mmCIF file of C-alpha atoms and ligand atoms in Angstrom:
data_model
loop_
_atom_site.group_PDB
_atom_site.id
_atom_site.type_symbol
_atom_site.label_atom_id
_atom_site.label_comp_id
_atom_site.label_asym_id
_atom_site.label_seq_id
_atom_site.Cartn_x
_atom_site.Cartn_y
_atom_site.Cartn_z
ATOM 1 C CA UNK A 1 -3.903 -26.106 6.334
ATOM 2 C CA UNK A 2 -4.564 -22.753 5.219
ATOM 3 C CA UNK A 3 -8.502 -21.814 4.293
ATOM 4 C CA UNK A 4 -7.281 -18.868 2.517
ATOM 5 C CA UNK A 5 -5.865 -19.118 -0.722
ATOM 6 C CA UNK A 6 -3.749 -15.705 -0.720
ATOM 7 C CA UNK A 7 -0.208 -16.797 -0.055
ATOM 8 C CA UNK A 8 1.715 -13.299 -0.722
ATOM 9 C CA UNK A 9 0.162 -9.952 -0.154
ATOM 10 C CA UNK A 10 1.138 -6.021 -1.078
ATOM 11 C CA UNK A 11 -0.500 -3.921 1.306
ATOM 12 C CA UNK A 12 -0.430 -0.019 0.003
ATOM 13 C CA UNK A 13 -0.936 2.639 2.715
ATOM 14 C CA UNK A 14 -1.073 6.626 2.052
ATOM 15 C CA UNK A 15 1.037 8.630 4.097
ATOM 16 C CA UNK A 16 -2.812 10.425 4.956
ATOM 17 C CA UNK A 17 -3.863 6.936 6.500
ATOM 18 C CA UNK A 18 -0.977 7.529 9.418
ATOM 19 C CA UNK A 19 -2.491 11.179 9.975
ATOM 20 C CA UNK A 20 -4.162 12.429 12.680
ATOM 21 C CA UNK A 21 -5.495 16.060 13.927
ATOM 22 C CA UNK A 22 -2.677 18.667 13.395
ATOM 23 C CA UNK A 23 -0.306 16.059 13.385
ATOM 24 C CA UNK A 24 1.097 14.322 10.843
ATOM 25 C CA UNK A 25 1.511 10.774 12.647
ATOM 26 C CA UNK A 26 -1.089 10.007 15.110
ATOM 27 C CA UNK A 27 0.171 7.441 17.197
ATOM 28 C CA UNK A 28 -2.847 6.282 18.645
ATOM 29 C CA UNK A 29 -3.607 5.221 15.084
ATOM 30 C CA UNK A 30 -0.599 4.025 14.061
ATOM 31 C CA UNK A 31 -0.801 1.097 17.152
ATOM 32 C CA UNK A 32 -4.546 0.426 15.591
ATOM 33 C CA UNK A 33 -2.964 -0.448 12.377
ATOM 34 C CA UNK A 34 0.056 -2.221 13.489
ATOM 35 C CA UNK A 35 -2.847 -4.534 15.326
ATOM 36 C CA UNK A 36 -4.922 -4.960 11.857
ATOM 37 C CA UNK A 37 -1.530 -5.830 10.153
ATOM 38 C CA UNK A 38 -0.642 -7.682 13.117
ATOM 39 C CA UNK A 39 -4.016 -9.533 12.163
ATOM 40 C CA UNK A 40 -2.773 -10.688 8.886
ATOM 41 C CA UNK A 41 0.572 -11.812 9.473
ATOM 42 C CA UNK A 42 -0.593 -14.219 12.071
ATOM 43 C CA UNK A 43 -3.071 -15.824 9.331
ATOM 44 C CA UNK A 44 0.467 -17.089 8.141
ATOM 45 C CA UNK A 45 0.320 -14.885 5.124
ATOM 46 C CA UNK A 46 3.720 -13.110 3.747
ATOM 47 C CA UNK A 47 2.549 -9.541 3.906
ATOM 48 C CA UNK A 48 4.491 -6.443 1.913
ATOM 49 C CA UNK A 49 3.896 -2.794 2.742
ATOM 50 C CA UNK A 50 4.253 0.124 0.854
ATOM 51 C CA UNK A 51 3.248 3.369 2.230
ATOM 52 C CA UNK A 52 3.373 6.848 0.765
ATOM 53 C CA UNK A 53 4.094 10.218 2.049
ATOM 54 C CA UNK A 54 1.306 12.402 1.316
ATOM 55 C CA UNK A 55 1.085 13.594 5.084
ATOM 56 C CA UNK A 56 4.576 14.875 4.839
ATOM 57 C CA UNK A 57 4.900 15.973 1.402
ATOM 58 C CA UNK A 58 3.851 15.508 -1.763
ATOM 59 C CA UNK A 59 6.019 16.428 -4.631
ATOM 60 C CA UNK A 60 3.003 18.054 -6.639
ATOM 61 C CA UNK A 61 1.347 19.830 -3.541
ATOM 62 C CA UNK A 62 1.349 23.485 -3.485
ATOM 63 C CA UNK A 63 4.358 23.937 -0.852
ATOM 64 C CA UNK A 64 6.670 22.612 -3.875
ATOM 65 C CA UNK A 65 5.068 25.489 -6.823
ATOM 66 C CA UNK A 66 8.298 26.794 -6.616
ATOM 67 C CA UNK A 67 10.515 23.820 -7.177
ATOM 68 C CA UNK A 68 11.912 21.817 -9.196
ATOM 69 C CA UNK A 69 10.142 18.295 -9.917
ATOM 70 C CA UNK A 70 13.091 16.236 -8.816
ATOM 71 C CA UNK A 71 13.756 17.914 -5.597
ATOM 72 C CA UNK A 72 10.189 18.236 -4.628
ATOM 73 C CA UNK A 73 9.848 14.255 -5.577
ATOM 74 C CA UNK A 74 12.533 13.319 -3.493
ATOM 75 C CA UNK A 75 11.476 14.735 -0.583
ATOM 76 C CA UNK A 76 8.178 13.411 -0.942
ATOM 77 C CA UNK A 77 9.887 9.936 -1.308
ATOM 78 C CA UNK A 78 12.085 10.630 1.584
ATOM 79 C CA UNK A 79 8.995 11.584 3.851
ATOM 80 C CA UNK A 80 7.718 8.154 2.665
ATOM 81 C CA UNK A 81 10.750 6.322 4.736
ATOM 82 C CA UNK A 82 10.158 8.587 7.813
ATOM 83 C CA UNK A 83 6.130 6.759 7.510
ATOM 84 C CA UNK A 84 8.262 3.244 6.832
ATOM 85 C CA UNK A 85 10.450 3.732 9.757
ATOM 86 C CA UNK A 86 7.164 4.597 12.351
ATOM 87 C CA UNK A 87 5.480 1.966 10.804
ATOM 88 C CA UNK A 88 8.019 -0.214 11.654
ATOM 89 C CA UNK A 89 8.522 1.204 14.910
ATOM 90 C CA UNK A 90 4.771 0.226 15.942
ATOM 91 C CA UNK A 91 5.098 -3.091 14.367
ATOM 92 C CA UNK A 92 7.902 -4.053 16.039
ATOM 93 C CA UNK A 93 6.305 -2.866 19.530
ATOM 94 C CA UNK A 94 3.823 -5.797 19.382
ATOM 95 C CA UNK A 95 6.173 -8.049 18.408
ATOM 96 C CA UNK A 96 5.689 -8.036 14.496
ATOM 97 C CA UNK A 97 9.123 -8.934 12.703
ATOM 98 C CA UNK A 98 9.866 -6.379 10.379
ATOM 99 C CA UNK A 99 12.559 -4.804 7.847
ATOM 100 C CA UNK A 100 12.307 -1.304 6.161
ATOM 101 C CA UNK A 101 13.820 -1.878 2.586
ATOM 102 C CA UNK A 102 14.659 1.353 0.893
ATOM 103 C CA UNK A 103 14.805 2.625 -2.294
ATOM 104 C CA UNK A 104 17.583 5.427 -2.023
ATOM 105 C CA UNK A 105 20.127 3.961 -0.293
ATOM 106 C CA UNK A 106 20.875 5.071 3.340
ATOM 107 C CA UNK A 107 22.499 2.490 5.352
ATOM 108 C CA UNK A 108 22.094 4.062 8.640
ATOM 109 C CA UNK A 109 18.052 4.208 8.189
ATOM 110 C CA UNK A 110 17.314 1.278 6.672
ATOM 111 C CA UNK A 111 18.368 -1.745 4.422
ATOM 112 C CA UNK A 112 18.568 -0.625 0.517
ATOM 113 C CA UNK A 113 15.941 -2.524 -1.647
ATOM 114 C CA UNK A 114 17.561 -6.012 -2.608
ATOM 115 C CA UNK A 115 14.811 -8.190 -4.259
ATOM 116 C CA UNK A 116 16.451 -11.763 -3.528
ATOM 117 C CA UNK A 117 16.751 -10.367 0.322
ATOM 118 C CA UNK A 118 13.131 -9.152 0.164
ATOM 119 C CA UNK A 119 11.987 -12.528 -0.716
ATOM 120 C CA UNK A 120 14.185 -13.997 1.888
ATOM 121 C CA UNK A 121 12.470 -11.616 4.923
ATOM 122 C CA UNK A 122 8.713 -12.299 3.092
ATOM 123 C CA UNK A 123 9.900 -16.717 3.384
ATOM 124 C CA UNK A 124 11.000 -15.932 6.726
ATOM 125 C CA UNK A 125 7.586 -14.327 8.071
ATOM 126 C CA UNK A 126 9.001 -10.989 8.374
ATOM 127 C CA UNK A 127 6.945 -8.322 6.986
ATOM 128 C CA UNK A 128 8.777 -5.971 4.270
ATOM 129 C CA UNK A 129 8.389 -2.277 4.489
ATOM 130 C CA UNK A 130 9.371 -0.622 0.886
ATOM 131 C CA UNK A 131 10.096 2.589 1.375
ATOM 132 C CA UNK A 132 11.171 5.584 -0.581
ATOM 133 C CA UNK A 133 8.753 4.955 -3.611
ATOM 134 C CA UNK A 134 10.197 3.268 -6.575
ATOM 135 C CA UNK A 135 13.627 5.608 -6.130
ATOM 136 C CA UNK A 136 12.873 7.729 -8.804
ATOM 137 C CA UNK A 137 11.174 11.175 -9.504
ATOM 138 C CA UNK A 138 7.569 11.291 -11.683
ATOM 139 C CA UNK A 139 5.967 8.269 -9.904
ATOM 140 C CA UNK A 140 4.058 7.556 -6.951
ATOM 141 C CA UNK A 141 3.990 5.128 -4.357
ATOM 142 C CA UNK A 142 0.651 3.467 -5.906
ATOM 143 C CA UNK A 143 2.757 2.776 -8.779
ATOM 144 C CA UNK A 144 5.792 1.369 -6.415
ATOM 145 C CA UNK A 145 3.050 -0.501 -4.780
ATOM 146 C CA UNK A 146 2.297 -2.282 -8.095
ATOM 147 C CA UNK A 147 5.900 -2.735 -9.018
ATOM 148 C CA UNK A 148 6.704 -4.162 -5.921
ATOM 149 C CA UNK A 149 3.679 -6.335 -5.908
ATOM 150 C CA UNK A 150 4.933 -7.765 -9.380
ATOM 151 C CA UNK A 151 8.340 -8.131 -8.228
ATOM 152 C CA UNK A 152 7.921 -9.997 -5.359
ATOM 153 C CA UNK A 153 4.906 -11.854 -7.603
ATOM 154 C CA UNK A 154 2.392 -10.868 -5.242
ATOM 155 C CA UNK A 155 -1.338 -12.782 -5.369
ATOM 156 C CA UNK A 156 -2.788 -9.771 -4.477
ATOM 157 C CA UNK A 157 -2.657 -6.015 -4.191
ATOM 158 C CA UNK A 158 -4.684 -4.420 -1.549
ATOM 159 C CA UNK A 159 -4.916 -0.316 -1.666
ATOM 160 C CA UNK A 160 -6.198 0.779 1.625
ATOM 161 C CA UNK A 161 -8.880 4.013 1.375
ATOM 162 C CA UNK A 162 -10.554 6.645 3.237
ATOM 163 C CA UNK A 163 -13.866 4.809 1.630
ATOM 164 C CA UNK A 164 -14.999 1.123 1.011
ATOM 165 C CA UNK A 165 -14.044 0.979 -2.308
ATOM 166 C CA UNK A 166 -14.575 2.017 -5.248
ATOM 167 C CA UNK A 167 -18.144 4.245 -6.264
ATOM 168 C CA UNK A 168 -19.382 5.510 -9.471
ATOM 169 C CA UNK A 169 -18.959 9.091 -8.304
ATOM 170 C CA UNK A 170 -17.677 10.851 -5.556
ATOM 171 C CA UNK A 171 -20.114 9.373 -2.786
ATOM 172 C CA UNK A 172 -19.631 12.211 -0.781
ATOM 173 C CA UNK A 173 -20.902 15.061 -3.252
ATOM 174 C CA UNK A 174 -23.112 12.823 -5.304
ATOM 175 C CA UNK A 175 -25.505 10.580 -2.867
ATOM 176 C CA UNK A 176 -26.746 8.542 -5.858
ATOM 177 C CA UNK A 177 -23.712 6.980 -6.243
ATOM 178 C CA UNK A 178 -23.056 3.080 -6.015
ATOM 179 C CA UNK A 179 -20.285 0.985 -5.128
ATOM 180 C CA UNK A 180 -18.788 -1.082 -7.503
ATOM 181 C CA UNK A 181 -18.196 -5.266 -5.717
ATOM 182 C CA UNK A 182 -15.839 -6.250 -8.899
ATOM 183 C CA UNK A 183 -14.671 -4.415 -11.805
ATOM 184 C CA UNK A 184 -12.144 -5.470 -14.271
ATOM 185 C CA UNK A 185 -9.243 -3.366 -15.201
ATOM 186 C CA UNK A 186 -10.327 -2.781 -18.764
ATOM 187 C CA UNK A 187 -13.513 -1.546 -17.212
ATOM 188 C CA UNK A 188 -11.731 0.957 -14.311
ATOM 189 C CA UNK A 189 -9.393 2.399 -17.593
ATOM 190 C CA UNK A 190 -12.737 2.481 -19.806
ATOM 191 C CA UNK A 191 -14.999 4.515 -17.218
ATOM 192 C CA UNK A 192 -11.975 6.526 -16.068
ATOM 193 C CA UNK A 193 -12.225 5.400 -12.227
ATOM 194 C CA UNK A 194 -9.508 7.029 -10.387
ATOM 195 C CA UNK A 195 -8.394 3.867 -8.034
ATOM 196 C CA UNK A 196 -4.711 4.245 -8.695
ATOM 197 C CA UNK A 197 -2.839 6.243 -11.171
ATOM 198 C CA UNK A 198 -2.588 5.146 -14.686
ATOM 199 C CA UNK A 199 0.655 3.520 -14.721
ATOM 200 C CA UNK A 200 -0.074 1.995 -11.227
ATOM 201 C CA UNK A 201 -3.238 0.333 -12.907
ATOM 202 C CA UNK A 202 -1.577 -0.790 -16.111
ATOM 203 C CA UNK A 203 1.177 -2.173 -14.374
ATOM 204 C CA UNK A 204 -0.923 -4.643 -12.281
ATOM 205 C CA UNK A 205 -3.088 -5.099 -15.123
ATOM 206 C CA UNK A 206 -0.149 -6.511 -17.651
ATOM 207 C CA UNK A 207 1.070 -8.287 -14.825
ATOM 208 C CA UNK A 208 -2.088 -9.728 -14.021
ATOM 209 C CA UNK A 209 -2.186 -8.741 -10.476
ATOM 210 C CA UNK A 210 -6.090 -8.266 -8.731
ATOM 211 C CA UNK A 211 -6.614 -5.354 -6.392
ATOM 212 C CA UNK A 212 -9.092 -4.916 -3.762
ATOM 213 C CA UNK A 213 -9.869 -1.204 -2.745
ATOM 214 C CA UNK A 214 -10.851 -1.053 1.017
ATOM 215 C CA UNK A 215 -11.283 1.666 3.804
ATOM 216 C CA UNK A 216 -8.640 1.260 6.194
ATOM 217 C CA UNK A 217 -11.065 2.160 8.935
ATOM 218 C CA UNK A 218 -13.325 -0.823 8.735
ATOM 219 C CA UNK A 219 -11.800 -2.870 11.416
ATOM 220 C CA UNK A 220 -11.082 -6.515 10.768
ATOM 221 C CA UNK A 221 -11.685 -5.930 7.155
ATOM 222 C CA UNK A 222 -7.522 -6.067 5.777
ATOM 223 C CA UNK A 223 -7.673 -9.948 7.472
ATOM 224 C CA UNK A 224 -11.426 -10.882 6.006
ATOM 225 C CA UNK A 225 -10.229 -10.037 2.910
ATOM 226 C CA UNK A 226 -7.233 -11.825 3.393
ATOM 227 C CA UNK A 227 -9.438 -14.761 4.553
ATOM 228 C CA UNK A 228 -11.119 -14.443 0.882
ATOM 229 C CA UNK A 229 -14.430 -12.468 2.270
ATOM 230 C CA UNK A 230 -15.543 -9.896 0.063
ATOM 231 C CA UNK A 231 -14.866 -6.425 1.081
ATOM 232 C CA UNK A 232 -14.793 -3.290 -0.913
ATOM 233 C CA UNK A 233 -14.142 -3.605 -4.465
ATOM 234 C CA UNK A 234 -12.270 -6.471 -6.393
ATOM 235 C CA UNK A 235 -10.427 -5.063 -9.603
ATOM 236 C CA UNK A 236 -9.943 -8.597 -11.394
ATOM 237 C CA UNK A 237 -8.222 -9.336 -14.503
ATOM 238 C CA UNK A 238 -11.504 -10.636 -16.084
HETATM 239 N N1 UDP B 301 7.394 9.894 -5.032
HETATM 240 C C1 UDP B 301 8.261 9.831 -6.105
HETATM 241 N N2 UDP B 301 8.546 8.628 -6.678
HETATM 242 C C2 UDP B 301 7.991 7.475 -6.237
HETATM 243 C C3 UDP B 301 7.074 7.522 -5.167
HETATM 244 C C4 UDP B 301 6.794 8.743 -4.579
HETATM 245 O O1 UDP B 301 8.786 10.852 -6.525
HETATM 246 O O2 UDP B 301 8.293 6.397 -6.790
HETATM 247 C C5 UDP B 301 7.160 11.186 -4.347
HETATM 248 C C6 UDP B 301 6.123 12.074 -5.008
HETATM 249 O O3 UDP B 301 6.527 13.410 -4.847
HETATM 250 C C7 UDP B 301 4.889 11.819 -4.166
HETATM 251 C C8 UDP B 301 5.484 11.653 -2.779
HETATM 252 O O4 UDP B 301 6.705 10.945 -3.021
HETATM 253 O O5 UDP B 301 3.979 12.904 -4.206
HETATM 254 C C9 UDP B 301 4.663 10.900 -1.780
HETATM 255 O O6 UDP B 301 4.057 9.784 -2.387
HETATM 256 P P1 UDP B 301 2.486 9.717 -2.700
HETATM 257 O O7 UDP B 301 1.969 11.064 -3.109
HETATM 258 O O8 UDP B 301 2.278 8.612 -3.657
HETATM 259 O O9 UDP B 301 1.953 9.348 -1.261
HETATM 260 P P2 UDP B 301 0.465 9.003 -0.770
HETATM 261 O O10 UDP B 301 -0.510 9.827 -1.570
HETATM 262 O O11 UDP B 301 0.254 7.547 -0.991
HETATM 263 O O12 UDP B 301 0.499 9.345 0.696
#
C-alpha cells in the first residue's frame, strides 16, 4: 500500500527551469530533472507535466514589441513543445514511459491533446507531457497547467520555482521577508501574491485544486512532497 495519499499529480515547469548558461537547454540539467521526475513516477504516482517556453520565447518579451499578440503567442506556445519534446527525450533515456500530448495539432511531433487518451497514458503509468499551452493566444502555461490539472482531476498542482516558495516580498531585494508554509487562495488573491497568474489561480481555486510552490533545485524535494512532507508553500482551499 501506498503511504502517500496523492494519487494524480500536475507538475508545471518554466521553460527558464530547462536553461542553462548561454544556452537555452542545458542538458546536464535536463538529465537531473528527468532523475527527480524519475523519482516520482516510481512512488507509483500518475504524474502530468506541463512546461512553458519562457527560455525560447515569450509572447510578451521584448523580441515580440513589434508583433502581433497572436503570432508572438504562438510561437511562444510552439517553443513550449520543442521543451516537451527534450523533456521527453531525457525521460525516455532512463527508461521513463512517456507521451508528448499537444495542443496545436502536429502529427509528426507529437500526439494532439485527447483527454480520454490522456487518462488512458496517466492509468497506464506513462507520464503525460502537455505541450503547446492551452492552444490558444492570451494565456500562459500556468494557466494550462491548472486547466489540465482540472481536466485530468488532478489531487494536486505542483509549480516548480527558482525559490522555495512563496515569501512576503521579493526575498532577494527585501531580506526581511518570510516564507509563507500554507496560504489559502482567498488569501494569495487578497495580498496580491504573484504565484501564478490570475486566471491560473482562480481556476484551481473554483476547482478546488491545492498547489504547492517549490524550488526545483532542492533535490529530492518534487518526491517528499509527493510523499506528503512539507516543502515550500501549500496554497489550500481553506
Ligand atoms: N502561450 C500562449 N498560450 C498558452 C500558453 C502559452 O499563448 O496557453 C505563449 C505565451 O506567449 C507565453 C509563451 O507561450 O509567453 C510561453 O509560455 P510561458 O510564458 O507561460 O512560459 P514559462 O514562463 O512558464 O516558461
Amino acid at each position: 500500500m501506498m503511504e502517500h495519499k496523492t494519487q494524480r499529480v500536475l507538475l508545471k515547469l518554466s521553460g527558464e527551469a530547462l536553461m542553462g548558461d548561454g544556452v537555452a537547454i542545458d542538458s546536464r540539467f535536463l538529465h537531473w530533472l528527468a532523475l527527480e521526475i524519475k523519482a516520482v513516477h516510481d512512488l507509483g504516482v500518475q504524474l502530468a507535466l506541463v512546461v512553458g517556453g519562457g527560455n525560447i520565447f515569450r509572447g510578451m518579451s521584448s523580441g515580440a514589441v513589434a508583433m502581433e499578440r497572436s503570432s508572438a503567442d504562438h510561437m511562444g506556445m510552439l517553443a513550449t513543445v520543442i521543451n516537451a519534446l527534450a523533456l521527453q527525450n531525457a525521460l525516455e533515456r532512463i527508461g521513463v514511459p512517456v507521451r508528448v500530448q499537444s495542443a496545436i495539432t502536429m502529427p509528426q511531433v507529437a500526439e494532439s491533446y485527447i483527454h480520454r487518451k490522456a487518462m488512458r497514458h496517466l492509468e497506464k503509468g506513462r507520464v503525460v507531457v502537455f505541450a503547446a499551452g492551452t492552444g490558444n493566444p492570451y494565456f500562459t502555461t500556468d494557466t494550462a497547467a491548472s486547466l489540465r490539472a482540472a481536466e485530468i482531476h488532478a489531487d494536486l498542482l505542483l509549480k516548480a520555482t527558482k525559490v522555495d516558495g512563496v515569501y512576503s516580498a521579493d526575498p532577494k531585494k527585501d531580506p526581511s521577508a518570510q516564507r509563507f508554509t500554507e496560504l489559502t487562495f482567498a488569501e494569495v488573491l487578497a495580498k496580491d501574491l504573484r504565484v501564478m497568474d490570475l486566471t491560473a489561480i482562480t481556476l484551481c481555486q473554483d476547482n478546488q485544486i491545492p498547489v504547492t510552490v517549490f524550488s526545483i533545485y532542492e533535490e529530492g524535494a518534487l518526491a517528499a512532497i509527493v510523499r506528503g512532507e512539507n516543502r515550500g508553500t501549500r496554497i489550500g482551499v481553506n
